Coordinates of C-alpha atoms and ligand atoms in Angstrom, one line a residue:
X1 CA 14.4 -29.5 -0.3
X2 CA 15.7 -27.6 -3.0
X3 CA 13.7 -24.5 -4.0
X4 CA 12.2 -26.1 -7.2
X5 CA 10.8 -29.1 -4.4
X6 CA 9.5 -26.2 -2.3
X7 CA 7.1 -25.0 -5.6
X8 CA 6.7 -28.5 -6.8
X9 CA 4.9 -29.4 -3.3
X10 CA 2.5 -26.4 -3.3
X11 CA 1.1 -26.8 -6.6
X12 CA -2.9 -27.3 -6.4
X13 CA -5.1 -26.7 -9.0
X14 CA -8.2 -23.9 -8.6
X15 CA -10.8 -26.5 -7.1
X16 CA -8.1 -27.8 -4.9
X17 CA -7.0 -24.3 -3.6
X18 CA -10.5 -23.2 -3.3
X19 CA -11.6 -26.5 -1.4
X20 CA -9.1 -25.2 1.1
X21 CA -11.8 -22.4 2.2
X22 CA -14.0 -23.3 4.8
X23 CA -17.7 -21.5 5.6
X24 CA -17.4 -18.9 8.2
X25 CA -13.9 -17.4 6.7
X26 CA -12.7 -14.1 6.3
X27 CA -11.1 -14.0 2.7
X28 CA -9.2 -11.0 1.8
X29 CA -8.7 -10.8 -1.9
X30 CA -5.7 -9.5 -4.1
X31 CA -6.8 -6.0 -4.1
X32 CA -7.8 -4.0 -7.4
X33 CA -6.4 -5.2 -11.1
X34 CA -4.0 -7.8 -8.8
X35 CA -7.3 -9.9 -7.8
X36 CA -6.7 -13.7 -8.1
X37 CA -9.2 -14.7 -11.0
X38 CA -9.0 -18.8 -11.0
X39 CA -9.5 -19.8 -7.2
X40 CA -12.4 -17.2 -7.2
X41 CA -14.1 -18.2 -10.3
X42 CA -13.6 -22.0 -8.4
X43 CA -15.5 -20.3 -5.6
X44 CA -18.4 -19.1 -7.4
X45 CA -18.9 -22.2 -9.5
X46 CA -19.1 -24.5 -5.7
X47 CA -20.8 -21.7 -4.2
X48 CA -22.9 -24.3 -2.8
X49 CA -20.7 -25.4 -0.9
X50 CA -20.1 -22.1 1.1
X51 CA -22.1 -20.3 3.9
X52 CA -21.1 -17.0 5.7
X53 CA -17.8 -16.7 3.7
X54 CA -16.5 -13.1 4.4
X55 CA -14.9 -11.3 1.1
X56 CA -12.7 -8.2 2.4
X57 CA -12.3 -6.6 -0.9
X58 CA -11.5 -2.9 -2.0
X59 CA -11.2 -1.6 -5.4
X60 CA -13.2 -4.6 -7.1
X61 CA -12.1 -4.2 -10.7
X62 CA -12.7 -7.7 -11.7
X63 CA -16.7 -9.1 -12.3
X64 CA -17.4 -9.3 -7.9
X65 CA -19.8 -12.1 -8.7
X66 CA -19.9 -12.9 -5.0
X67 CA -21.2 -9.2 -4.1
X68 CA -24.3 -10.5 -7.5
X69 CA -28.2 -11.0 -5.9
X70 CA -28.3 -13.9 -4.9
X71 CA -24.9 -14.7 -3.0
X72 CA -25.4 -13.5 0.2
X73 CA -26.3 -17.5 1.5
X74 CA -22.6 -18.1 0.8
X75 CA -20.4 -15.0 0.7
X76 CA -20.8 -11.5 2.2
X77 CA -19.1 -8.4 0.9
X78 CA -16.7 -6.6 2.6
X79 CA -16.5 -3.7 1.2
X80 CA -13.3 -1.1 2.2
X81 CA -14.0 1.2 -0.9
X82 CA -17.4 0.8 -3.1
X83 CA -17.1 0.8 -7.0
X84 CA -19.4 0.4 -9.8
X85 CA -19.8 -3.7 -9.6
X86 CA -20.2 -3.5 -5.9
X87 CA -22.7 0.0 -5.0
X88 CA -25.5 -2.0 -5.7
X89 CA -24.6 -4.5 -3.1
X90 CA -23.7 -2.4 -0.3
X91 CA -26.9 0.2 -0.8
X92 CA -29.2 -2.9 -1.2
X93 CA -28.1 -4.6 2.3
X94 CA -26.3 -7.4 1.0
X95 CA -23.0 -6.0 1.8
X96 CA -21.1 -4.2 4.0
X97 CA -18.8 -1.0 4.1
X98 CA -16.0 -0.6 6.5
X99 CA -14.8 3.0 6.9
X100 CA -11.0 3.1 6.8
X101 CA -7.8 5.8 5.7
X102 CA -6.2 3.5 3.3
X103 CA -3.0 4.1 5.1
X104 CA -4.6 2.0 8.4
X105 CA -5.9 -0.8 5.9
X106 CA -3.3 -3.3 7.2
X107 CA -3.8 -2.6 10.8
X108 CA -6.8 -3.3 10.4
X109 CA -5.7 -6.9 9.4
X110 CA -3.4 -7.1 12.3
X111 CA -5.9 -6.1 14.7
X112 CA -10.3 -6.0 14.2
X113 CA -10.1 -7.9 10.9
X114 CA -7.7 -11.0 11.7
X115 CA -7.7 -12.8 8.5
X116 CA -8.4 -16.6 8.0
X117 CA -7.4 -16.4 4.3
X118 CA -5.3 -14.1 1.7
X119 CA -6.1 -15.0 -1.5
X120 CA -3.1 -13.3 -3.9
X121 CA -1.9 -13.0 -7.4
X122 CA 2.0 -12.8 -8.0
X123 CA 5.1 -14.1 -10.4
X124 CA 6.3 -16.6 -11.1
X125 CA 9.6 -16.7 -8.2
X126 CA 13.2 -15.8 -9.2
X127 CA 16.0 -18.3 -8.5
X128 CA 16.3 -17.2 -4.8
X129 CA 12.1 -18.3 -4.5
X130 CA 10.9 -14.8 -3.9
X131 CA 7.4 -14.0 -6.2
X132 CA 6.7 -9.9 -6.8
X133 CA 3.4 -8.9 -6.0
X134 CA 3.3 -6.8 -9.3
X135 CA 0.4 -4.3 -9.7
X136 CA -1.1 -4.5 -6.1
X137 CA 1.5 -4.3 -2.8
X138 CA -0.9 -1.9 -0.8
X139 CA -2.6 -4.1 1.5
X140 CA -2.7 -7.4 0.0
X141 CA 1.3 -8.0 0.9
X142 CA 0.0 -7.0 4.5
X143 CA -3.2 -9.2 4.6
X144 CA -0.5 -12.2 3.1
X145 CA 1.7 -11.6 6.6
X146 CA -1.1 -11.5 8.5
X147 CA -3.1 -14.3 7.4
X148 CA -3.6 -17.9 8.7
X149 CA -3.2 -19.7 5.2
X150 CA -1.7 -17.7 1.6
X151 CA -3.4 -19.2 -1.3
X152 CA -1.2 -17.6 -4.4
X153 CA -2.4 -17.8 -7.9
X154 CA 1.3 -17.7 -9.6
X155 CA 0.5 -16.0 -13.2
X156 CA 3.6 -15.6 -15.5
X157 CA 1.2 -12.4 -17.3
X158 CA 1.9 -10.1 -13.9
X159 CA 5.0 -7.8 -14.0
X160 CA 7.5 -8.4 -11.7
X161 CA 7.8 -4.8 -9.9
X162 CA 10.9 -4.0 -7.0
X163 CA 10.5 -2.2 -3.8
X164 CA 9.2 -4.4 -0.8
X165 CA 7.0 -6.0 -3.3
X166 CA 8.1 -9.6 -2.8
X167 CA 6.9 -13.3 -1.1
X168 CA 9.4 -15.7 -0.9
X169 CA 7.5 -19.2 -1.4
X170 CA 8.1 -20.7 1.8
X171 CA 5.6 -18.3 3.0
X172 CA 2.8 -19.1 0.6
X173 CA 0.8 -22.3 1.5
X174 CA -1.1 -23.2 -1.6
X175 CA 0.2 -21.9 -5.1
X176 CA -2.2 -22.0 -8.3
X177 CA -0.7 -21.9 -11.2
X178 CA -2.3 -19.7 -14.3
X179 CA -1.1 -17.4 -17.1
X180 CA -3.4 -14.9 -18.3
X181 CA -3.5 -10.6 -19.0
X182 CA -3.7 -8.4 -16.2
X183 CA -6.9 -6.6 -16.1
X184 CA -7.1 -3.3 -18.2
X185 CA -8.4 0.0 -17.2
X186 CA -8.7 2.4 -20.4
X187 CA -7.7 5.3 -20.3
X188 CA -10.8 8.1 -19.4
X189 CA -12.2 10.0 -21.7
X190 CA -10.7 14.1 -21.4
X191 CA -13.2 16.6 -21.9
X192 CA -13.1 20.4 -22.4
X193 CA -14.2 20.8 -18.5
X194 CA -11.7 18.0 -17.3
X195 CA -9.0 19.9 -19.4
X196 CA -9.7 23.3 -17.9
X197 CA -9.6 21.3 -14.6
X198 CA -5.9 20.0 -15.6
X199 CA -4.5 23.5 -16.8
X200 CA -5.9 25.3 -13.0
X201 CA -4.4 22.5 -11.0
X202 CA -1.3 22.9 -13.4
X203 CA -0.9 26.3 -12.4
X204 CA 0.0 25.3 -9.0
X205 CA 2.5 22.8 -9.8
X206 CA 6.0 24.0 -9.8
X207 CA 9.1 22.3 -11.8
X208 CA 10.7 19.6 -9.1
X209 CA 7.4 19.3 -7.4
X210 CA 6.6 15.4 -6.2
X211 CA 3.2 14.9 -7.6
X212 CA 0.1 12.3 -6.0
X213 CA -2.8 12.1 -8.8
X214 CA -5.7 9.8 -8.4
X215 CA -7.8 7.5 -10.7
X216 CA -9.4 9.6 -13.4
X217 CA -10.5 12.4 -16.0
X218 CA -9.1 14.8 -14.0
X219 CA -5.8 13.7 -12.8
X220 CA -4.9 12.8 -16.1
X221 CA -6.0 15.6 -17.7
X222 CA -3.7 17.4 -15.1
X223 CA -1.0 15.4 -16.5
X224 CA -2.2 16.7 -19.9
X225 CA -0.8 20.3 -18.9
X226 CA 2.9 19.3 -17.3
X227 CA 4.5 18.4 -20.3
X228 CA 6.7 21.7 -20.5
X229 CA 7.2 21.2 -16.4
X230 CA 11.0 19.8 -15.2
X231 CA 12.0 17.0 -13.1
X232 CA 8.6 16.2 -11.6
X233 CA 8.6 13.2 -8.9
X234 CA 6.1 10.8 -8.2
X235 CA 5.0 9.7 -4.8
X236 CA 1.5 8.0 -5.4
X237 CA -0.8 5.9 -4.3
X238 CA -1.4 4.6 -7.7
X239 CA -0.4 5.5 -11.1
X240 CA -1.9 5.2 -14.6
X241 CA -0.6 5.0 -17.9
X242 CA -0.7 9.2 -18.3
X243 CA 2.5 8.6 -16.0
X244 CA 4.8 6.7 -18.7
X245 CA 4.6 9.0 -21.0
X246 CA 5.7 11.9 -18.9
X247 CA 8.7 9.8 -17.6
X248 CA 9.3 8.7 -21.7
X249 CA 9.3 12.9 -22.6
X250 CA 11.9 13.2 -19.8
X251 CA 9.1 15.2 -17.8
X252 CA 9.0 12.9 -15.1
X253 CA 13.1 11.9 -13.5
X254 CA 12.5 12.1 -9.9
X255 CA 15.5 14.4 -9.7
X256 CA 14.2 16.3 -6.9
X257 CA 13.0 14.2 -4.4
X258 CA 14.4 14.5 -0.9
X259 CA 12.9 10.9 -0.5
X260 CA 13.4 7.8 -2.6
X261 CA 15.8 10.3 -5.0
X262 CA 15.6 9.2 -8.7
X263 CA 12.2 6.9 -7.6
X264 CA 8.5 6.3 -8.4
X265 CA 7.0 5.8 -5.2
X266 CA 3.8 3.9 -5.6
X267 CA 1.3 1.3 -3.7
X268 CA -0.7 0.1 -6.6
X269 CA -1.2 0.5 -10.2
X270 CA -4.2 0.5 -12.5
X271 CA -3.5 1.1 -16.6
X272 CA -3.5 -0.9 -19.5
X273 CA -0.3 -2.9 -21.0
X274 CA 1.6 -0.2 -21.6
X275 CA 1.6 0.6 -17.9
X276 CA 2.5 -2.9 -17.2
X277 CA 4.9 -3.3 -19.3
X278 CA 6.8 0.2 -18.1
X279 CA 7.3 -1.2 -14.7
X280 CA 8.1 -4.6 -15.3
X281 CA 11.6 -5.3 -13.9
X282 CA 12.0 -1.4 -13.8
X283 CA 14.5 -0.1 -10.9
X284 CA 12.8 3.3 -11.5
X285 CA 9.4 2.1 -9.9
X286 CA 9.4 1.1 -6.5
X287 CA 6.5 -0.6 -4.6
X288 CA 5.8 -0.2 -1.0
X289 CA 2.8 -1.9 1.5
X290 CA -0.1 1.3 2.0
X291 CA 0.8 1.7 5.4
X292 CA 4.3 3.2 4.5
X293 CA 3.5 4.8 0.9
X294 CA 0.1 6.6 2.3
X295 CA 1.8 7.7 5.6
X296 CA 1.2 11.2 6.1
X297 CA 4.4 11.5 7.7
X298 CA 6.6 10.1 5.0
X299 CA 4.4 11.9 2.1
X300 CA 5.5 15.0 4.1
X301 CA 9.5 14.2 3.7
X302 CA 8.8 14.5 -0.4
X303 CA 10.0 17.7 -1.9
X304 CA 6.7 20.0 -2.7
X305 CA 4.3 17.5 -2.4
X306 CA 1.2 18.2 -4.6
X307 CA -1.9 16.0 -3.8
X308 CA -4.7 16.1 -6.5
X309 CA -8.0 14.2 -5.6
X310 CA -11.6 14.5 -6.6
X311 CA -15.1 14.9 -4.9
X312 CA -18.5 14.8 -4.9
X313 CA -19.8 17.8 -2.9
X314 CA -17.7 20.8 -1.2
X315 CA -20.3 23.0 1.3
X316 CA -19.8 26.5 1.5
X317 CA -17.3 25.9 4.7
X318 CA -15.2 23.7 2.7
X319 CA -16.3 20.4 3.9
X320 CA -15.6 17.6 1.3
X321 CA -17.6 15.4 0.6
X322 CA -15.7 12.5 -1.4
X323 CA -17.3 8.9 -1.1
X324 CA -21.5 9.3 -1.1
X325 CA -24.2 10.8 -2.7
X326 CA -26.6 11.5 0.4
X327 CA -26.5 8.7 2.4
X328 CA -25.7 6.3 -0.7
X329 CA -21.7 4.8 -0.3
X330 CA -20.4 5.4 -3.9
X331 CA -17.0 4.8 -3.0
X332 CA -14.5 5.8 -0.2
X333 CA -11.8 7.9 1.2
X334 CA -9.3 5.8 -0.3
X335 CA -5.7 7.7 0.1
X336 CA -7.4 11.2 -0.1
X337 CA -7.2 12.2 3.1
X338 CA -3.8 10.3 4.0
X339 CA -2.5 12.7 1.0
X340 CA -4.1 16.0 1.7
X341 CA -2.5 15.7 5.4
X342 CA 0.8 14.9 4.1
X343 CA 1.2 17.3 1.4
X344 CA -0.1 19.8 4.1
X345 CA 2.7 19.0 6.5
X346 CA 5.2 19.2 3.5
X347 CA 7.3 22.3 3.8
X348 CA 6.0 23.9 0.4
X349 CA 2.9 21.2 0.1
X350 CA 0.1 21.7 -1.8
X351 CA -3.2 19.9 -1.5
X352 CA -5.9 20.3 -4.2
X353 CA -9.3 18.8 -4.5
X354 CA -10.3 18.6 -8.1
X355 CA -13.8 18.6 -9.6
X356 CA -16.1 19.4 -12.3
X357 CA -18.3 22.3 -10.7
X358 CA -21.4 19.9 -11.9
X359 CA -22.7 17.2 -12.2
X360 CA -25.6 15.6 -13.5
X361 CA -25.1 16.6 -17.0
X362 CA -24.9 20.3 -15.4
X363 CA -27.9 20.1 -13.9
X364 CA -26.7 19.5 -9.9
X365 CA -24.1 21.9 -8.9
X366 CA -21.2 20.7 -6.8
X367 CA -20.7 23.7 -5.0
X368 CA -23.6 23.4 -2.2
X369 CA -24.7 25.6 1.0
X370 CA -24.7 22.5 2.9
X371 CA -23.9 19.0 2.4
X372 CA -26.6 16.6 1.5
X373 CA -28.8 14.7 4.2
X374 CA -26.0 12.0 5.0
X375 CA -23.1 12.8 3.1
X376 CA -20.1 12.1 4.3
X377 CA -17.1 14.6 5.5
X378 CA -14.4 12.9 3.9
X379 CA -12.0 15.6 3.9
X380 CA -12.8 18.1 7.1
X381 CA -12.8 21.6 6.4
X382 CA -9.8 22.2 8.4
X383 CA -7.8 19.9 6.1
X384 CA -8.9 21.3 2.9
X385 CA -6.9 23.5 1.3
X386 CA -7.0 24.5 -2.6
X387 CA -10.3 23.7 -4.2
X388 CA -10.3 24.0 -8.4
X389 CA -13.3 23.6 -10.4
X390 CA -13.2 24.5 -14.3
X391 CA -13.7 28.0 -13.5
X392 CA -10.7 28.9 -11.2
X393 CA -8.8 28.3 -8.2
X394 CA -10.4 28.8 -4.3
X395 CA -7.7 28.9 -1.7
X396 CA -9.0 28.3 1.1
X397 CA -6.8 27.3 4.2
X398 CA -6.5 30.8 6.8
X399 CA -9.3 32.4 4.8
X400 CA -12.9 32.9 7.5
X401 CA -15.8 31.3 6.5
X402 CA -17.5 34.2 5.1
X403 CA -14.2 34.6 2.4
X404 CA -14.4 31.1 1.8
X405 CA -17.4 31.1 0.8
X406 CA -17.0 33.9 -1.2
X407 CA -13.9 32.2 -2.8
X408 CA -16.1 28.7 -3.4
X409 CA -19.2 31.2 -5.3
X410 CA -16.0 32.5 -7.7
X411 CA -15.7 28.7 -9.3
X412 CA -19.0 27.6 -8.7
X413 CA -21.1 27.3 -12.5
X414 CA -22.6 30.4 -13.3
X415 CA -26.0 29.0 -13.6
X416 CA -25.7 28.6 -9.8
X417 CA -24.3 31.7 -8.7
X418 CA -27.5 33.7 -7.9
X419 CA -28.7 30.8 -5.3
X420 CA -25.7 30.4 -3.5
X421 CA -25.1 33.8 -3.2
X422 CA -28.6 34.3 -1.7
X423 CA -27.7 31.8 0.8
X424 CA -24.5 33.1 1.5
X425 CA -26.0 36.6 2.3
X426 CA -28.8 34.7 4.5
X427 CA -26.2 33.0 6.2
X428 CA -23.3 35.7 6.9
X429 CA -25.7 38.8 6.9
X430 CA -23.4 40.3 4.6
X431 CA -23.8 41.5 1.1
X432 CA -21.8 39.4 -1.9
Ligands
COA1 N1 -24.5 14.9 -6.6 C1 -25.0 13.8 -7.1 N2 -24.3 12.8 -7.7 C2 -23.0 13.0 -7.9 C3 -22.4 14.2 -7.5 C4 -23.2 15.2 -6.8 N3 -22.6 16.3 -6.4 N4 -21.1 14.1 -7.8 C5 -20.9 12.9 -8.4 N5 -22.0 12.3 -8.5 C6 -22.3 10.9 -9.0 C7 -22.0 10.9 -10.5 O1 -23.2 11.3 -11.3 C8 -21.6 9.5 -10.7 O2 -22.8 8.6 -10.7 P1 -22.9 7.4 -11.8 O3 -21.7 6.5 -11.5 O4 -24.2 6.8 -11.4 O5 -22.8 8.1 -13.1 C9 -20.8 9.1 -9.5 O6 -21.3 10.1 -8.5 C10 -19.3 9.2 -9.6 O7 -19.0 10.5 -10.1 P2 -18.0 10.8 -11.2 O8 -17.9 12.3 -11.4 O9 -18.3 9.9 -12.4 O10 -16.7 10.2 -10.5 P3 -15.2 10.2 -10.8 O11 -14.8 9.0 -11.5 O12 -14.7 11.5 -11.2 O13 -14.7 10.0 -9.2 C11 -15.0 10.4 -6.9 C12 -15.1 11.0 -8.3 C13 -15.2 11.5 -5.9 C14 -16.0 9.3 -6.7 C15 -13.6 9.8 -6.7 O14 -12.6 10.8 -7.0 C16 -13.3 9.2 -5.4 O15 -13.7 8.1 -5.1 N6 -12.6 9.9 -4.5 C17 -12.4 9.5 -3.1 C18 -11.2 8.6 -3.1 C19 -9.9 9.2 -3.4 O16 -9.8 10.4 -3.6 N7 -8.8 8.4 -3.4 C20 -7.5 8.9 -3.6 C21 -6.9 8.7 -4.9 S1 -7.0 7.1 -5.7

């Protein structure tokens, strides 16, 4: 059969593909803005129809109408990484959250969570039959080699991005096909606090550095402060549209990598068009599964590896707290920890955790004696390194506990000062 044959003989429609999924599966789905729309809107509608269907899902950016009240008789969230359309479903029982480093995601696949079905979004395929898997390689190329049947929604909309991004169509079983925008994330909105955030962290950032910058305020308002750096690399988890225009100043060349010279090195991406656009058919931009990108031993090859991530709660030790408010999952560790350990090992790496030093509109400070009832230790206080809050810089690795403490009171809010410091004097026995 010729390779056009091949396609023609796979074509379904939605309700076809989505009649291919039996109760009692283990669907993992595209993961983040790459998330297969059609065949899960098909599920939804014949929900009915399902019982005990298991949705392995991470970054849920589209509507998660299986994780809705409700749902549970036919689907049950799997939950990897919690965001805003699925907290309510984990913390109310109807879901479930599965620890993981992003970096192990696809082992996972391989091994504890074997998967029945991968449910994919890609391109159309060039003449040799190979489909890109555009805006989301991570873990959904993994869960596609690992799975028992590859349901691909085929939309012409996705950007065809290089690397090891690619499925050549022999390999897909099902293939729906479908043409419509890529979700959008819009830019944040960049405060005065997220700014003063951006210009500390830029402080550490030296010209050739190889940057890693999360979703966010704060990474791009870091990005904000690098426009006068030179030759700045990228080797990311994900990137967002702050990225492009750093590349388009000349900011950005990759000049200096020691790894993947001359490349953007990312797992997924999140922006809006413009973003999309950029990367479509770019050589600059390469895409790599999540087990090689979020590696802490090839992060560590990269020429002065920066990592910049956020938090919820540091204690007075250090510990980070990155993915719950008490015992409440609001999200997960995602690549933080994968990147704080490789730009540790990086001969001249830097790690920094990023955050305002409130929250609550000021009212909750998130500089604490001691983590709340529950929380999680994301990022253990012998990884952390460099903690910046909108009032300086704490430095912590080789420092005691008593001097890091002292270092965390220096950023902490002013309006919080006086009780940490009576704690800290409680605790050490020591005078501030
Ligand atoms: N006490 C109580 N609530 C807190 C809090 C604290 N100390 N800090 C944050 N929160 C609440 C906020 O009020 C907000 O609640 P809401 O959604 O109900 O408004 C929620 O937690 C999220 O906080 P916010 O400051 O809006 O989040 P953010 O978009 O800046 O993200 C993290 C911060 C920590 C959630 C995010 O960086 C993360 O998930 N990190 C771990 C994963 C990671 O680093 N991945 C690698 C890079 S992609």
């Amino acid at each position: 059969m010729s390779l056009n044959e091949i396609y023609a003989s796979k074509v379904v429609s939605a309700k076809e593909a989505a009649d291919k999924i039996k109760s009692g599966d283990r669907i993992v789905l595209g993961h983040a803005v790459g998330e297969p729309a059609a065949v899960i809107e098909e599920m939804i509608r014949n929900k009915e129809k399902y019982s005990n269907v298991e949705i392995v899902h991470m970054v849920a950016m589209g509507r998660a109408e299986y994780a809705k009240t409700g749902m549970e008789k036919h689907f049950r969230h799997n939950s990897i990484f919690v965001g805003g359309s699925t907290r309510d479903a984990v913390a109310s029982g109807r879901g479930d959250f599965t620890p993981c480093f992003f970096s192990e995601v696809p082992k996972l696949f391989k091994k504890s969570l074997p998967v029945d079905v991968a449910l994919i979004q890609v391109t159309p395929p060039d003449e040799h039959g190979y489909c890109s898997f555009g805006v989301s390689n991570d873990y959904t190329k993994p869960a596609a080699e690992h799975a028992k049947l590859v349901i691909a929604e085929v939309n012409d909309q996705m950007p065809r991005t290089m690397g090891d991004s690619f499925i050549h169509i022999s390999d897909i079983d099902y293939i729906v096909e479908s043409s419509h925008p890529i979700i959008e994330l819009k830019p944040p909105v960049i405060g005065e606090v997220e700014k003063a955030i951006g210009e500390n962290c830029a402080s550490l950032i030296e010209d050739g550095a190889t940057l890693q910058l999360g979703i966010g305020a704060i990474p791009d308002a870091v990005l904000l402060f690098l426009k006068d750096k030179k030759d700045l690399g990228i080797h990311s988890e994900m990137i967002s549209d702050g990225v492009v225009e750093l590349v388009e100043s000349g900011v950005i060349t990759n000049r200096k990598k020691s790894i993947h010279n001359g490349k953007i090195i990312v797992t997924f991406l999140m922006g809006t068009k413009k973003l999309y656009d950029f990367v479509n058919n770019n050589p600059m931009v390469e895409m790599y599964p999540v087990n090689y990108v979020n590696d802490p031993t090839v992060i560590m090859k990269n020429y002065k590896m920066i990592s910049i991530n956020s938090c919820v709660q540091v204690d007075l030790m250090g510990q980070v707290c990155s993915e719950s408010v008490g015992l409440k999952q609001i999200s997960g560790v995602g690549g933080q920890v994968d990147f704080v350990r490789g730009a540790n090992m990086c001969k001249d790496g830097v790690s920094i955790m990023a955050m305002p030093s409130t929250s609550g509109k000021g009212k909750i400070s998130k500089i604490v004696p001691i983590l709340d009832e529950g929380a999680t230790v994301t990022t253990s206080r012998n990884d952390v390194d460099y903690v910046v809050t909108e009032y300086g810089v704490a430095q912590l690795k080789g420092r005691t506990l008593r001097q890091r403490a002292r270092a965390l009171i220096e950023i902490a809010h002013p309006n919080f000062k006086e009780e940490l410091i009576k704690e800290y004097e409680k605790r050490f026995c020591h005078r501030f």
